[in-house]
Backbone as CSV, one residue per row, in Angstrom:
resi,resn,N_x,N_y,N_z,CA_x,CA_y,CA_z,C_x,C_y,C_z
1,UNK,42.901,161.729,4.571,42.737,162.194,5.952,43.052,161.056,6.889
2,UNK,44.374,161.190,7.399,44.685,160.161,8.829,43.585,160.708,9.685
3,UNK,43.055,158.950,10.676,42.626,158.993,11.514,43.687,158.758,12.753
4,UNK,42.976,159.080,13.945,43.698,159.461,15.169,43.725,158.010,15.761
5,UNK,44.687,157.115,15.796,44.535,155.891,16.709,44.099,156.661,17.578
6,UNK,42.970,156.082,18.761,42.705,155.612,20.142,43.115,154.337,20.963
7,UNK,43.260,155.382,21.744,43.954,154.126,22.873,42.866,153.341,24.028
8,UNK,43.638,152.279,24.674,42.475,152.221,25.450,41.674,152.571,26.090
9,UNK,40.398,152.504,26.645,39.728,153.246,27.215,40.345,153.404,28.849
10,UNK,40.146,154.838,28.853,40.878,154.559,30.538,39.870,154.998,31.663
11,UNK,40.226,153.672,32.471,39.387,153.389,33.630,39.796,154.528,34.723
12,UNK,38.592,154.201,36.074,38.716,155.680,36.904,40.170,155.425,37.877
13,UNK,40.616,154.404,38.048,42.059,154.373,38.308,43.228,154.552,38.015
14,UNK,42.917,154.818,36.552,44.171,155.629,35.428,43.968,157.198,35.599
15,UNK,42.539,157.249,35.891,42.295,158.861,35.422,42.717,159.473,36.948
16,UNK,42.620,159.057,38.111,43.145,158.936,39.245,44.621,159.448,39.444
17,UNK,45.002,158.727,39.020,46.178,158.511,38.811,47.084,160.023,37.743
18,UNK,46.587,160.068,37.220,46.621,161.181,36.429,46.503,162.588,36.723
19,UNK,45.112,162.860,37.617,45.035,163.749,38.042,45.938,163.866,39.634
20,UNK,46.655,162.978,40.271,47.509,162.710,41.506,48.457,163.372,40.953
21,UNK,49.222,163.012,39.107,50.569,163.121,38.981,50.341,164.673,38.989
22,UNK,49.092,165.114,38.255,49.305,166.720,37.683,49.564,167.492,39.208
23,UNK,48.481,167.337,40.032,48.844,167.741,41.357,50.468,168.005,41.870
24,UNK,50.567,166.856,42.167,52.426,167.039,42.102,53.122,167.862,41.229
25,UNK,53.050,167.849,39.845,53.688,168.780,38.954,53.283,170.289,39.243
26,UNK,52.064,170.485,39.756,51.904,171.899,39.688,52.629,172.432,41.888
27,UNK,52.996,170.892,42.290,53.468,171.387,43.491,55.083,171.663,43.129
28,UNK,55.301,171.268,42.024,56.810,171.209,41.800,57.306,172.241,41.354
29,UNK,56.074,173.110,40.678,56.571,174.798,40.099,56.188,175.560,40.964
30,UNK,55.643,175.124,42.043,55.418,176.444,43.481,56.340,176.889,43.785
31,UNK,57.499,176.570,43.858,59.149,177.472,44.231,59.300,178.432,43.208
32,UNK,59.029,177.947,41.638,59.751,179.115,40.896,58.806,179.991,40.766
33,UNK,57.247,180.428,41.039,56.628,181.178,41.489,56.632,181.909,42.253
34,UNK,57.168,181.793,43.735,57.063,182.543,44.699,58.186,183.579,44.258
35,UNK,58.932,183.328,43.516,60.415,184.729,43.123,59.159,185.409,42.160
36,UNK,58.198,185.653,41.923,57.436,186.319,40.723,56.668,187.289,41.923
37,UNK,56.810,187.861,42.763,55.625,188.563,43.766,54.700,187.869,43.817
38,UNK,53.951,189.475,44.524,52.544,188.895,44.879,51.699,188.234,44.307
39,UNK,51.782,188.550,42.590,50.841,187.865,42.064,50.881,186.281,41.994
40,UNK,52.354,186.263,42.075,53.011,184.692,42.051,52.329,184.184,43.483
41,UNK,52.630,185.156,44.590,51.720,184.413,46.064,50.542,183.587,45.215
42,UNK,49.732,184.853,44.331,47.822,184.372,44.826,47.874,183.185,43.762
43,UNK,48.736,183.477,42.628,48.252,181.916,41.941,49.363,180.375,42.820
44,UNK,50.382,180.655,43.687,50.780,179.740,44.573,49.419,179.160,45.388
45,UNK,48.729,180.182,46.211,47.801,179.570,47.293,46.486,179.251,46.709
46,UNK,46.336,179.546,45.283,45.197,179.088,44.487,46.446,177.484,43.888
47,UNK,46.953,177.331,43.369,47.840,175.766,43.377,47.860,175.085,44.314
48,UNK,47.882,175.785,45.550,47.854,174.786,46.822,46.449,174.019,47.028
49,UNK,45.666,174.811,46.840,44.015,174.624,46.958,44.022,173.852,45.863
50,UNK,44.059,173.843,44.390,43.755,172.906,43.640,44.738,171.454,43.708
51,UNK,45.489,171.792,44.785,46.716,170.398,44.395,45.854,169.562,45.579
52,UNK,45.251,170.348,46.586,45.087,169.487,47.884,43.816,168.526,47.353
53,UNK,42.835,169.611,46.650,41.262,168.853,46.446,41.852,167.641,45.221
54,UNK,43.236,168.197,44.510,43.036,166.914,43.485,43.314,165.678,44.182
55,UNK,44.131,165.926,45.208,44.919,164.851,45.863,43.821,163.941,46.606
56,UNK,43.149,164.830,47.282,41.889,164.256,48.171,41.147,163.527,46.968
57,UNK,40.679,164.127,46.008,39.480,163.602,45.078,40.895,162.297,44.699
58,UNK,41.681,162.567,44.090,42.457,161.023,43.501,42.440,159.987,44.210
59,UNK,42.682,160.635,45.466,42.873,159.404,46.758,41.856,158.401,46.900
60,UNK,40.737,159.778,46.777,39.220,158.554,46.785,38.790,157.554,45.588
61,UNK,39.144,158.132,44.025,39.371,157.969,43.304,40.237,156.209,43.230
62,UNK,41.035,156.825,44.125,41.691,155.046,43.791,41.334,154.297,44.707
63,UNK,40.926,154.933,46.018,40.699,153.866,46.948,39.566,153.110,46.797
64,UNK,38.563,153.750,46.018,37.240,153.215,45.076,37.479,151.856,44.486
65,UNK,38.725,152.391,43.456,39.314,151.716,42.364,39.501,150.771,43.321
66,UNK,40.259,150.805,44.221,41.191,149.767,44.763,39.829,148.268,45.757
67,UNK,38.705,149.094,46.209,38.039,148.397,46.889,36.665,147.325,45.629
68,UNK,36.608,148.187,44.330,35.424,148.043,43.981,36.562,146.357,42.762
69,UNK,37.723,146.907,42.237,38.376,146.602,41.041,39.556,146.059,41.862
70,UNK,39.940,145.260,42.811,41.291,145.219,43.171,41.940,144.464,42.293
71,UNK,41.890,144.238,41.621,42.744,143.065,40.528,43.019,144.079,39.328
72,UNK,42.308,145.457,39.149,43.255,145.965,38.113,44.026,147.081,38.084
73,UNK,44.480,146.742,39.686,46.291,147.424,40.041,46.790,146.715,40.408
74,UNK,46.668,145.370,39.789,47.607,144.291,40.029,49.157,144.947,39.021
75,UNK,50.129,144.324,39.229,51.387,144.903,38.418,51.225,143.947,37.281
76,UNK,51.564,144.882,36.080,51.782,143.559,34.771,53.099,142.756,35.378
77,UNK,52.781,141.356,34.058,53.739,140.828,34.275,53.798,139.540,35.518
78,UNK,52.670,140.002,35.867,52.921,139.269,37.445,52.045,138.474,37.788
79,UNK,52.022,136.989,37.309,50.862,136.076,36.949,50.308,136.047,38.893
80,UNK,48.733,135.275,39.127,48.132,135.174,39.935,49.030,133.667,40.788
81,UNK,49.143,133.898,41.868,49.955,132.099,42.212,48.879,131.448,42.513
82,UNK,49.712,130.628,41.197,48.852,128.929,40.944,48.284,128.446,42.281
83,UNK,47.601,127.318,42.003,46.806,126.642,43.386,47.998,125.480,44.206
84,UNK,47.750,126.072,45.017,49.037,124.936,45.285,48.109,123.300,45.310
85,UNK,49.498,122.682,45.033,48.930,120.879,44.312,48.748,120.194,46.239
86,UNK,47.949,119.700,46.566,47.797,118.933,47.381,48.789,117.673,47.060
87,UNK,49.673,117.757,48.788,50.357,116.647,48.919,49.933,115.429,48.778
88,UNK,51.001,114.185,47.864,50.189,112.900,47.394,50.109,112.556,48.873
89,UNK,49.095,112.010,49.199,48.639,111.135,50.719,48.970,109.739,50.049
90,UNK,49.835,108.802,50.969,50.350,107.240,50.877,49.460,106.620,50.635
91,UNK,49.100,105.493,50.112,48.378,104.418,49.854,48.209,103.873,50.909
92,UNK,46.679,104.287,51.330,46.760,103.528,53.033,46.612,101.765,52.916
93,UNK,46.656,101.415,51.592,46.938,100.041,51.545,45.423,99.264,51.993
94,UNK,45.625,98.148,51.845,44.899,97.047,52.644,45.269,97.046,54.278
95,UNK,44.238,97.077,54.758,44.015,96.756,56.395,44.777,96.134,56.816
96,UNK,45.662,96.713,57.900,46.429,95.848,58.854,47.673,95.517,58.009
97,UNK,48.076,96.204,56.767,49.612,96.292,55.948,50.270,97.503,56.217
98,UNK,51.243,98.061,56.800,52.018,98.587,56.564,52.911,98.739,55.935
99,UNK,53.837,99.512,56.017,54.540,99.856,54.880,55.661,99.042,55.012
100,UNK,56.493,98.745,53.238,57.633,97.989,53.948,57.146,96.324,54.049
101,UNK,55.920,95.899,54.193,55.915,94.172,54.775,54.336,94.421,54.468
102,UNK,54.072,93.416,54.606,52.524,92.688,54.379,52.048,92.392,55.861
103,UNK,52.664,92.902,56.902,51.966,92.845,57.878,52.392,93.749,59.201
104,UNK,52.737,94.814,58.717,53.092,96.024,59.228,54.611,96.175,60.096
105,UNK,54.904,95.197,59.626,56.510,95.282,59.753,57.576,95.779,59.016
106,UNK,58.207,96.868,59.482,59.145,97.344,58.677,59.787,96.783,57.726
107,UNK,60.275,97.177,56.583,61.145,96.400,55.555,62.263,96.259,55.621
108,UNK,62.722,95.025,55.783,63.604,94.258,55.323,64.053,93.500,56.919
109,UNK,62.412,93.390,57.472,62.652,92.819,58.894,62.269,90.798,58.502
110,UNK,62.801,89.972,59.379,62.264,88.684,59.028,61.183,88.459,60.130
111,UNK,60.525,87.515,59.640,59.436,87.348,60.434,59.589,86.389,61.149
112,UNK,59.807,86.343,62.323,59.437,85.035,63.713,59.382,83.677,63.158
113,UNK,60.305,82.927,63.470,59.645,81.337,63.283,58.532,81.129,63.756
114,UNK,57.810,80.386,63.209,55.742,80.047,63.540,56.632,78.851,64.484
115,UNK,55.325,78.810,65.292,55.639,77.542,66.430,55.482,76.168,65.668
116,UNK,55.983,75.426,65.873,55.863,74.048,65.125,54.777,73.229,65.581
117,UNK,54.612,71.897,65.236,53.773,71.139,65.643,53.534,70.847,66.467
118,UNK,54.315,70.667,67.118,54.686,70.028,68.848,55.734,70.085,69.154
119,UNK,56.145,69.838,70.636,57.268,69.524,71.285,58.096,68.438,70.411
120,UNK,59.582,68.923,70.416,59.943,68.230,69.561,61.031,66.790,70.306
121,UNK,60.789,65.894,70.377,61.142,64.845,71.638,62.367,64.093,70.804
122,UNK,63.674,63.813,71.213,64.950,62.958,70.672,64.390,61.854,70.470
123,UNK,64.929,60.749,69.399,64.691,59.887,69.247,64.959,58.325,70.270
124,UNK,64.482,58.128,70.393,64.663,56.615,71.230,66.394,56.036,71.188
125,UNK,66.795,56.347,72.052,68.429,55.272,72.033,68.321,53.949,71.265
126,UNK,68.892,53.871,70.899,69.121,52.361,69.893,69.134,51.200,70.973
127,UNK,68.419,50.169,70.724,67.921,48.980,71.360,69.511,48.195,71.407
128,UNK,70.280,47.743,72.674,71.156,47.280,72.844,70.069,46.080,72.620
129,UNK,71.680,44.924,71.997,71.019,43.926,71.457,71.358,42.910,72.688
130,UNK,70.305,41.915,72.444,70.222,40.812,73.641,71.142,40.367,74.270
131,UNK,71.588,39.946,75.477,73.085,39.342,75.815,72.251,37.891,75.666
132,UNK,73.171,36.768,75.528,73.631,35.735,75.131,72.780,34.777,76.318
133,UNK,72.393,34.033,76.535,71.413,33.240,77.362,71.963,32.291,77.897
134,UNK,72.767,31.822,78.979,73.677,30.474,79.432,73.741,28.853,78.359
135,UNK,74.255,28.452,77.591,73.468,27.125,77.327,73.568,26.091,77.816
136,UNK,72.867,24.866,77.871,72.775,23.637,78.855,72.895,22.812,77.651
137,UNK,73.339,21.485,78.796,73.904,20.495,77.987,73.159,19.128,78.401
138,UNK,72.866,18.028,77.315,73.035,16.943,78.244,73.500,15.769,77.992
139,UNK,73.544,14.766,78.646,74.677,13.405,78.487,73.979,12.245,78.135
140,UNK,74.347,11.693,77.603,73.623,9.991,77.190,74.683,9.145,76.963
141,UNK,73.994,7.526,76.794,75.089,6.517,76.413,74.673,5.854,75.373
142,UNK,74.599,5.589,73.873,74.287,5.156,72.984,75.218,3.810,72.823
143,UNK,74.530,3.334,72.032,75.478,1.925,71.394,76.107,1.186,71.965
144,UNK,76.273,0.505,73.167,76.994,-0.061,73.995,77.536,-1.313,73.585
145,UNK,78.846,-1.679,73.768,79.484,-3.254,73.323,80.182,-3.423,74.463
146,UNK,80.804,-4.400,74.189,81.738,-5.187,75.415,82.708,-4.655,75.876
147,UNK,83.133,-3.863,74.599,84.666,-2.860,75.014,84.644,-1.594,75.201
148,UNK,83.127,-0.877,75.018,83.025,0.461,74.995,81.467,1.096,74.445
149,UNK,81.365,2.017,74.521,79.783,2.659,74.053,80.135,4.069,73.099
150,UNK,79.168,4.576,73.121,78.894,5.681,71.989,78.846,7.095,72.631
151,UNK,79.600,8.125,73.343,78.838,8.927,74.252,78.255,10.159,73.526
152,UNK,77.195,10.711,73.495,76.506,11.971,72.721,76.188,13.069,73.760
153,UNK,76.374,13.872,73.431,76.463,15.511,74.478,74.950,16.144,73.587
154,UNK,74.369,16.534,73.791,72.959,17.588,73.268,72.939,19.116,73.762
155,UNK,73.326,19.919,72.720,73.993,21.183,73.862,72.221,22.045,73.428
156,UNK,71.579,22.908,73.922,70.455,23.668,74.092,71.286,25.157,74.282
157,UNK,70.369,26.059,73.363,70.578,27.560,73.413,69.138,28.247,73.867
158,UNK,68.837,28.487,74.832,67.321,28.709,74.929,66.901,30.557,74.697
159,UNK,68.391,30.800,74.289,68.359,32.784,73.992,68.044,32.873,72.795
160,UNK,67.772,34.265,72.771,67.555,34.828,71.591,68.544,35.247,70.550
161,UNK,70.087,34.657,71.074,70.894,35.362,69.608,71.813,33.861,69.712
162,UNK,71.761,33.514,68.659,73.374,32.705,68.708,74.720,32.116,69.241
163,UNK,74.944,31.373,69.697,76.093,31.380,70.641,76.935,30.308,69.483
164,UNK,78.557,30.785,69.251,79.271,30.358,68.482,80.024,29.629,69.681
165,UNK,80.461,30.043,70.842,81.960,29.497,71.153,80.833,28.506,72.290
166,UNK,81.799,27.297,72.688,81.111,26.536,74.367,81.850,25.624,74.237
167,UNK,82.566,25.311,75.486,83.372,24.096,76.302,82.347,23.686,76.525
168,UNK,82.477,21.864,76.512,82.196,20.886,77.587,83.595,20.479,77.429
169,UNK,83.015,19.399,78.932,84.525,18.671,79.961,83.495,17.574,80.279
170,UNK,84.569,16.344,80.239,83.948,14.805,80.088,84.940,14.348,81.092
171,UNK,84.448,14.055,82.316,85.786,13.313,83.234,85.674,11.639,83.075
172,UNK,86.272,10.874,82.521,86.228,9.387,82.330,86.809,8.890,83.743
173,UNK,86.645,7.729,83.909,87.106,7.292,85.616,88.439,6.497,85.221
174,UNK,89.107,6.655,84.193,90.342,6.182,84.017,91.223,6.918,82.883
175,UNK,92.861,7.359,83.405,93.358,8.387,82.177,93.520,7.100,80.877
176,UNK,93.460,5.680,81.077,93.669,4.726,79.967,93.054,4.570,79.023
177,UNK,91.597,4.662,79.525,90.549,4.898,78.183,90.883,5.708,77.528
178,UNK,90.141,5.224,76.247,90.684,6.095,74.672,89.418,6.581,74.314
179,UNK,89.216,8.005,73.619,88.336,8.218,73.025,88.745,8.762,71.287
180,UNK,87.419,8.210,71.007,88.147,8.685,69.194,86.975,8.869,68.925
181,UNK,86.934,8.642,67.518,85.511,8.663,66.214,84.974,9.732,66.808
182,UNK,84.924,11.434,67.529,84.733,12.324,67.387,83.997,12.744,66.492
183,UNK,82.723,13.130,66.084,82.201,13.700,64.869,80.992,15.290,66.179
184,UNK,81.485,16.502,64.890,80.923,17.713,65.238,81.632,18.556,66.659
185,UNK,82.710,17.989,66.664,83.446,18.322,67.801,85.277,18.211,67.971
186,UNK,85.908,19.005,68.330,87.301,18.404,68.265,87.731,18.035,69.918
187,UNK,88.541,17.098,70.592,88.751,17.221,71.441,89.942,16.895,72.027
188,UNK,90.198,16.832,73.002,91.827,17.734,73.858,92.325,16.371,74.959
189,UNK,92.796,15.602,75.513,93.056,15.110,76.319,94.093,15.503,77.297
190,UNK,93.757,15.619,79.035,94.364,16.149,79.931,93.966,14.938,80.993
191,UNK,94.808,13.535,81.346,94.297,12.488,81.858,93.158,12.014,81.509
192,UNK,92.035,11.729,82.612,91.030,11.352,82.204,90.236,12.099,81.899
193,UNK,90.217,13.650,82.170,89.370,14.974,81.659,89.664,15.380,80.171
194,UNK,88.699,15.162,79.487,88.398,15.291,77.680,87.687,16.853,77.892
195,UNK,88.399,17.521,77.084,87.654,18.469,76.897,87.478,18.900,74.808
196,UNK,86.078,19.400,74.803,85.661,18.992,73.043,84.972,20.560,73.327
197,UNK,85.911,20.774,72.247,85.082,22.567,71.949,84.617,22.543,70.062
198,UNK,84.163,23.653,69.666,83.276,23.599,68.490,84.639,23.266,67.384
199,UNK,84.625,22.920,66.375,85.400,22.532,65.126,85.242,24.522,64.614
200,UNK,86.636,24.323,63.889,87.019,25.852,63.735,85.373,26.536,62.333
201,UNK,85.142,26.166,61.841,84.312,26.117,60.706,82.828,26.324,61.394
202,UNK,82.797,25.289,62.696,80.926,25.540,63.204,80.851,27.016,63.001
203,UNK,79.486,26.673,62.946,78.421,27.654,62.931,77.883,28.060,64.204
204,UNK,77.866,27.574,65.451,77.959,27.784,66.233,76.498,26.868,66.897
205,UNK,75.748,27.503,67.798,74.523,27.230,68.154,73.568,28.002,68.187
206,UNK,72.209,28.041,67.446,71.463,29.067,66.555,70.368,29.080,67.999
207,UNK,69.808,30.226,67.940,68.913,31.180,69.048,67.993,29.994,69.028
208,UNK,67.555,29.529,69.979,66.132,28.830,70.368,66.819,27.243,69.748
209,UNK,67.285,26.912,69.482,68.126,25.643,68.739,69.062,24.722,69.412
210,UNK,69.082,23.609,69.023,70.195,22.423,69.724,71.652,22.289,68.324
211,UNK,72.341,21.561,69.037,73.379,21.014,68.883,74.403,19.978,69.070
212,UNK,74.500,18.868,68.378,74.568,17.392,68.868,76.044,16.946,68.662
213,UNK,77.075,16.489,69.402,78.493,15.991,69.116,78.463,14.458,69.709
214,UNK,79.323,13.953,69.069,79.629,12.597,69.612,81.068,11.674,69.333
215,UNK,80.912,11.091,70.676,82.499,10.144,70.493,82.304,8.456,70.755
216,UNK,83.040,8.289,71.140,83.230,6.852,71.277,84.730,6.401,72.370
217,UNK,83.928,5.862,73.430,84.869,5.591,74.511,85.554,4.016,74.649
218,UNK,86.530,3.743,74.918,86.996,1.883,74.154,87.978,1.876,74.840
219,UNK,88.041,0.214,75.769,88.854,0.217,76.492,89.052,-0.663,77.674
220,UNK,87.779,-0.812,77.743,87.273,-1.803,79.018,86.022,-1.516,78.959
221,UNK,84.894,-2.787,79.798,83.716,-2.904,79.763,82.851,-1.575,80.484
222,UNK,81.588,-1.838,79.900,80.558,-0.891,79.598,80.956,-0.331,81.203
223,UNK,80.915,-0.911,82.151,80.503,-0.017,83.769,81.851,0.251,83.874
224,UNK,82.810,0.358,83.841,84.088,1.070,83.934,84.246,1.861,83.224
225,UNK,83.511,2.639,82.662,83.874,3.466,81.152,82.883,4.828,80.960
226,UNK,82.131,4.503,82.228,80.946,5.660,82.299,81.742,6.772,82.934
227,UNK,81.301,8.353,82.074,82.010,9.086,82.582,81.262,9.638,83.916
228,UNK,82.489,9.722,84.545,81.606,10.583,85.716,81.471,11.872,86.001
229,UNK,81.613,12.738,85.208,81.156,14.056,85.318,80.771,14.884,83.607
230,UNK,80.208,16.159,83.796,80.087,16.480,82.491,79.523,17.956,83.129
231,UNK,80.151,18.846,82.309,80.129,20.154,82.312,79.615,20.800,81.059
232,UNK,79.508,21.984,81.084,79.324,23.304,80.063,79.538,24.376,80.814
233,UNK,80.609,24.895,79.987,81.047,26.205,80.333,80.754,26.471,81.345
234,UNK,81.266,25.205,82.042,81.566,25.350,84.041,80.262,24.891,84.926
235,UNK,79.000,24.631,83.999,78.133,24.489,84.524,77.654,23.020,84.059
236,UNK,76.952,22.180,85.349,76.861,20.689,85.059,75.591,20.288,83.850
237,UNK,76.001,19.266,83.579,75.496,19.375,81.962,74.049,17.931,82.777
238,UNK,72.611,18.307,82.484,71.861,17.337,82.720,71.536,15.957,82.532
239,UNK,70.627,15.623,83.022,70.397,13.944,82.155,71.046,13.077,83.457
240,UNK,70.908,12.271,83.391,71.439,10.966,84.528,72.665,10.402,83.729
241,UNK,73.638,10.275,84.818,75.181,9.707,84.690,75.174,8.554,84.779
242,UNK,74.999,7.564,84.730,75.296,6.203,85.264,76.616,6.189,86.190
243,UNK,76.334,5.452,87.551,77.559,5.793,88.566,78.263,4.636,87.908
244,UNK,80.049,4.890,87.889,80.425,3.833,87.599,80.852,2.785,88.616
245,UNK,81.146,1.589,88.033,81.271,0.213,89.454,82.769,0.437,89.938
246,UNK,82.946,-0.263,90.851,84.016,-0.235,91.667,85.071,-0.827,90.831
């Protein structure tokens, strides 16, 4: 003996539903009735009456369904929509960072030179070096004999740098006198004006320092032989002259 599968149990929205369709079907054979007479009229307006109350009762029937059960006339097939995902919100970061930079400056901006230490001041012009200080000279008479003496010049640099080059000028009171034995000096004869500048080799005359030359004048006795003038580089060279005699 087969048993009868059963189907699912059906809810009052199937049965609804059911009794809606029969309604309709029995409105759908009301035409080929009315060609049957009268009797066809009374079971037509008895169909009308049962199609209207089924329709009314189904209606309520589902609208029940529909208010008490709304989820089971949902359509198969037709999943519920998912939850929508909340948008990721940015990493509001550490305070006072924006996006892009570490200090709310857009990316790929540079950041301001920082002010420096101070005003920034040129360096000092280079110290022009000392000019050269006049030098002075002075005159003496060493060694004296019958025919002539010793004369020595003492030249003084009282500056601060060196002086290589310096004239003196020796005026003798006669172009006849001779001078020789020269040492630390070379010198020039123009009459009786001798002029003795440095030997090519000096060293010159050192900052704060002296410098000593000497000759020898021969020719006639000591008071005829004194020079009477004496220069440096145009300027008169100190010390006492001895005037010479007549």
């Amino acid at each position: 003996m087969s048993r009868v599968r059963q189907g699912p149990p059906r809810t009052r929205a199937v049965a609804a539903l059911d009794l809606a369709q029969a309604a309709v079907s029995g409105l759908g054979r009301a035409p080929h009735r009315l060609v049957t007479g009268a009797r066809g009229n009374r079971l037509m307006m008895r169909g009308l009456v049962v199609a209207a109350i089924a329709v009314v009762v189904g209606t309520g029937l589902v609208v029940t369904a529909l208010v008490r059960t709304p989820d089971g006339l949902a359509p198969l097939g037709v999943a519920p929509p998912a939850a929508t995902e909340a948008a990721p919100t940015s990493d509001p970061g550490t305070a006072g960072i924006g996006p892009g930079g570490t200090d709310g400056a857009p990316a790929g901006s540079v950041d301001p030179p920082g002010p420096t230490d101070g005003p920034t001041t040129a360096p000092p012009p280079a110290a022009e070096p000392p000019a050269p200080v006049p030098l002075t000279a002075g005159y003496a008479t060493e060694d004296p004999s019958l025919l002539g003496y010793l004369g020595a010049v003492e030249i003084a640099n009282p500056g601060p740098v060196a002086v290589s080059g310096w004239t003196v000028v020796i005026t003798l009171p006669r172009r006849t006198l001779a001078v020789g034995q020269v040492t630390g000096a070379q010198a020039a004869q123009d009459g009786a004006i001798w002029t003795f500048t440095p030997l090519p080799d000096a060293a010159g005359v050192p900052a704060g320092g002296t410098f000593r030359f000497t000759f020898r004048v021969s020719g006639a006795a000591l008071g005829a032989t004194t020079p009477t003038a004496c220069t440096i580089d145009g300027r008169p060279c100190t010390g006492d002259l001895p005037s010479p005699t007549p």
